[in-house]
Amino acid sequence: PVFREKLDASIILRKDLWELLQDVQAAEHSAETYPLENLSAKLANFVQTSMRHLMYKDWETFERFVEEILRTSNRQDLTPILHRFGAYLETLFGQVKMRSVLAHHPFEFPQKQ
């Protein structure tokens, strides 16, 4: 049962990290027009749900990025923050993909809609 719980949590975390990474990259590339309230809602949802499946040591860094994004009102200042956060999310995504419980569960990249 514990293995199954870890597997299910890791599958969800991997998917949620991928989706969040896609949103952050979209916001970075369209900083002037991207609906930041949508990104804020997605970040808040991730913190309330999937973040608990990250390693505890990653929580503080993740929360600092979220706080910095939410606090920045100038969209031009937001672009480099989103870029750094995107790089951080790519690293987290890569680390989660390497979890041993996911060894026989390859990630299938969702098709863009």
PDB file of C-alpha atoms in Angstrom:
ATOM      1  CA  PRO A   1       0.000   0.000   0.000  1.00  0.00           C
ATOM      2  CA  VAL A   2       2.803   2.472   0.776  1.00  0.00           C
ATOM      3  CA  PHE A   3       4.445   1.867  -2.607  1.00  0.00           C
ATOM      4  CA  ARG A   4       1.126   2.444  -4.374  1.00  0.00           C
ATOM      5  CA  GLU A   5       0.565   5.693  -2.452  1.00  0.00           C
ATOM      6  CA  LYS A   6       4.062   6.929  -3.362  1.00  0.00           C
ATOM      7  CA  LEU A   7       3.547   5.924  -6.983  1.00  0.00           C
ATOM      8  CA  ASP A   8       0.190   7.697  -7.239  1.00  0.00           C
ATOM      9  CA  ALA A   9       1.547  10.829  -5.527  1.00  0.00           C
ATOM     10  CA  SER A  10       4.616  10.878  -7.785  1.00  0.00           C
ATOM     11  CA  ILE A  11       2.546  10.477 -10.946  1.00  0.00           C
ATOM     12  CA  ILE A  12       0.308  13.376  -9.914  1.00  0.00           C
ATOM     13  CA  LEU A  13       3.270  15.529  -8.863  1.00  0.00           C
ATOM     14  CA  ARG A  14       5.086  14.886 -12.137  1.00  0.00           C
ATOM     15  CA  LYS A  15       1.995  15.855 -14.162  1.00  0.00           C
ATOM     16  CA  ASP A  16       1.314  18.939 -12.050  1.00  0.00           C
ATOM     17  CA  LEU A  17       4.941  20.107 -12.270  1.00  0.00           C
ATOM     18  CA  TRP A  18       4.851  19.695 -16.057  1.00  0.00           C
ATOM     19  CA  GLU A  19       1.631  21.690 -16.347  1.00  0.00           C
ATOM     20  CA  LEU A  20       2.938  24.404 -14.027  1.00  0.00           C
ATOM     21  CA  LEU A  21       6.171  24.591 -16.013  1.00  0.00           C
ATOM     22  CA  GLN A  22       4.172  25.056 -19.221  1.00  0.00           C
ATOM     23  CA  ASP A  23       2.145  27.856 -17.608  1.00  0.00           C
ATOM     24  CA  VAL A  24       5.235  29.602 -16.239  1.00  0.00           C
ATOM     25  CA  GLN A  25       6.965  29.431 -19.630  1.00  0.00           C
ATOM     26  CA  ALA A  26       3.854  30.792 -21.353  1.00  0.00           C
ATOM     27  CA  ALA A  27       3.698  33.640 -18.837  1.00  0.00           C
ATOM     28  CA  GLU A  28       7.401  34.354 -19.359  1.00  0.00           C
ATOM     29  CA  HIS A  29       7.058  34.546 -23.137  1.00  0.00           C
ATOM     30  CA  SER A  30       3.881  36.631 -22.997  1.00  0.00           C
ATOM     31  CA  ALA A  31       4.523  38.617 -19.823  1.00  0.00           C
ATOM     32  CA  GLU A  32       2.674  41.683 -21.090  1.00  0.00           C
ATOM     33  CA  THR A  33      -0.557  39.856 -21.919  1.00  0.00           C
ATOM     34  CA  TYR A  34      -0.598  36.629 -19.904  1.00  0.00           C
ATOM     35  CA  PRO A  35      -3.438  36.611 -17.329  1.00  0.00           C
ATOM     36  CA  LEU A  36      -1.362  36.661 -14.147  1.00  0.00           C
ATOM     37  CA  GLU A  37      -4.404  35.995 -11.973  1.00  0.00           C
ATOM     38  CA  ASN A  38      -4.619  32.569 -13.647  1.00  0.00           C
ATOM     39  CA  LEU A  39      -0.967  31.868 -12.877  1.00  0.00           C
ATOM     40  CA  SER A  40      -1.452  33.055  -9.289  1.00  0.00           C
ATOM     41  CA  ALA A  41      -4.410  30.694  -8.869  1.00  0.00           C
ATOM     42  CA  LYS A  42      -2.439  27.773 -10.309  1.00  0.00           C
ATOM     43  CA  LEU A  43       0.507  28.496  -8.026  1.00  0.00           C
ATOM     44  CA  ALA A  44      -1.756  28.719  -4.985  1.00  0.00           C
ATOM     45  CA  ASN A  45      -3.459  25.458  -5.940  1.00  0.00           C
ATOM     46  CA  PHE A  46      -0.112  23.694  -6.372  1.00  0.00           C
ATOM     47  CA  VAL A  47       1.085  24.934  -2.967  1.00  0.00           C
ATOM     48  CA  GLN A  48      -2.130  23.668  -1.348  1.00  0.00           C
ATOM     49  CA  THR A  49      -2.133  20.274  -3.068  1.00  0.00           C
ATOM     50  CA  SER A  50       0.857  18.826  -4.897  1.00  0.00           C
ATOM     51  CA  MET A  51       3.673  20.649  -3.138  1.00  0.00           C
ATOM     52  CA  ARG A  52       3.406  18.297  -0.164  1.00  0.00           C
ATOM     53  CA  HIS A  53       4.716  15.538  -2.457  1.00  0.00           C
ATOM     54  CA  LEU A  54       7.946  17.426  -3.137  1.00  0.00           C
ATOM     55  CA  MET A  55      10.901  16.778  -0.905  1.00  0.00           C
ATOM     56  CA  TYR A  56      10.599  18.977   2.156  1.00  0.00           C
ATOM     57  CA  LYS A  57      13.900  20.709   1.367  1.00  0.00           C
ATOM     58  CA  ASP A  58      12.342  22.095  -1.840  1.00  0.00           C
ATOM     59  CA  TRP A  59       9.356  23.712  -0.159  1.00  0.00           C
ATOM     60  CA  GLU A  60      11.108  26.878   0.996  1.00  0.00           C
ATOM     61  CA  THR A  61      12.647  27.652  -2.394  1.00  0.00           C
ATOM     62  CA  PHE A  62       9.359  26.980  -4.160  1.00  0.00           C
ATOM     63  CA  GLU A  63       7.471  29.224  -1.736  1.00  0.00           C
ATOM     64  CA  ARG A  64      10.041  32.024  -2.151  1.00  0.00           C
ATOM     65  CA  PHE A  65       9.570  31.956  -5.921  1.00  0.00           C
ATOM     66  CA  VAL A  66       5.783  32.045  -5.534  1.00  0.00           C
ATOM     67  CA  GLU A  67       6.017  34.949  -3.096  1.00  0.00           C
ATOM     68  CA  GLU A  68       8.327  36.869  -5.428  1.00  0.00           C
ATOM     69  CA  ILE A  69       6.008  36.304  -8.401  1.00  0.00           C
ATOM     70  CA  LEU A  70       2.915  37.369  -6.466  1.00  0.00           C
ATOM     71  CA  ARG A  71       4.656  40.422  -5.040  1.00  0.00           C
ATOM     72  CA  THR A  72       5.993  41.741  -8.360  1.00  0.00           C
ATOM     73  CA  SER A  73       3.592  44.184  -9.949  1.00  0.00           C
ATOM     74  CA  ASN A  74       5.736  45.349 -12.887  1.00  0.00           C
ATOM     75  CA  ARG A  75       5.356  42.837 -15.706  1.00  0.00           C
ATOM     76  CA  GLN A  76       8.800  43.640 -17.121  1.00  0.00           C
ATOM     77  CA  ASP A  77      10.383  42.809 -13.757  1.00  0.00           C
ATOM     78  CA  LEU A  78       8.447  39.565 -13.735  1.00  0.00           C
ATOM     79  CA  THR A  79      10.063  38.098 -16.866  1.00  0.00           C
ATOM     80  CA  PRO A  80      13.472  37.259 -15.314  1.00  0.00           C
ATOM     81  CA  ILE A  81      11.773  35.896 -12.193  1.00  0.00           C
ATOM     82  CA  LEU A  82       9.595  33.622 -14.323  1.00  0.00           C
ATOM     83  CA  HIS A  83      12.674  32.531 -16.284  1.00  0.00           C
ATOM     84  CA  ARG A  84      14.516  31.533 -13.086  1.00  0.00           C
ATOM     85  CA  PHE A  85      11.399  29.836 -11.725  1.00  0.00           C
ATOM     86  CA  GLY A  86      10.972  27.936 -14.993  1.00  0.00           C
ATOM     87  CA  ALA A  87      14.554  26.676 -14.758  1.00  0.00           C
ATOM     88  CA  TYR A  88      13.907  25.632 -11.167  1.00  0.00           C
ATOM     89  CA  LEU A  89      10.710  23.799 -12.183  1.00  0.00           C
ATOM     90  CA  GLU A  90      12.598  21.989 -14.965  1.00  0.00           C
ATOM     91  CA  THR A  91      15.081  20.778 -12.362  1.00  0.00           C
ATOM     92  CA  LEU A  92      12.326  19.652  -9.999  1.00  0.00           C
ATOM     93  CA  PHE A  93      10.526  17.911 -12.853  1.00  0.00           C
ATOM     94  CA  GLY A  94      13.734  16.075 -13.765  1.00  0.00           C
ATOM     95  CA  GLN A  95      14.283  15.013 -10.162  1.00  0.00           C
ATOM     96  CA  VAL A  96      10.732  13.743  -9.783  1.00  0.00           C
ATOM     97  CA  LYS A  97      11.030  11.796 -13.060  1.00  0.00           C
ATOM     98  CA  MET A  98      14.018   9.953 -11.557  1.00  0.00           C
ATOM     99  CA  ARG A  99      12.070   8.638  -8.568  1.00  0.00           C
ATOM    100  CA  SER A 100      12.414   4.884  -8.352  1.00  0.00           C
ATOM    101  CA  VAL A 101       8.646   4.387  -8.033  1.00  0.00           C
ATOM    102  CA  LEU A 102       8.300   5.874 -11.536  1.00  0.00           C
ATOM    103  CA  ALA A 103      10.861   3.528 -13.119  1.00  0.00           C
ATOM    104  CA  HIS A 104       8.168   1.589 -15.006  1.00  0.00           C
ATOM    105  CA  HIS A 105       5.899   4.578 -15.625  1.00  0.00           C
ATOM    106  CA  PRO A 106       7.386   6.760 -18.359  1.00  0.00           C
ATOM    107  CA  PHE A 107       6.056  10.276 -18.721  1.00  0.00           C
ATOM    108  CA  GLU A 108       3.905  10.868 -21.756  1.00  0.00           C
ATOM    109  CA  PHE A 109       4.123  14.511 -22.742  1.00  0.00           C
ATOM    110  CA  PRO A 110       0.580  15.838 -23.212  1.00  0.00           C
ATOM    111  CA  GLN A 111      -0.304  17.102 -26.653  1.00  0.00           C
ATOM    112  CA  LYS A 112      -0.718  20.844 -26.863  1.00  0.00           C
ATOM    113  CA  GLN A 113      -4.305  21.884 -27.350  1.00  0.00           C
TER     114      GLN A 113
END
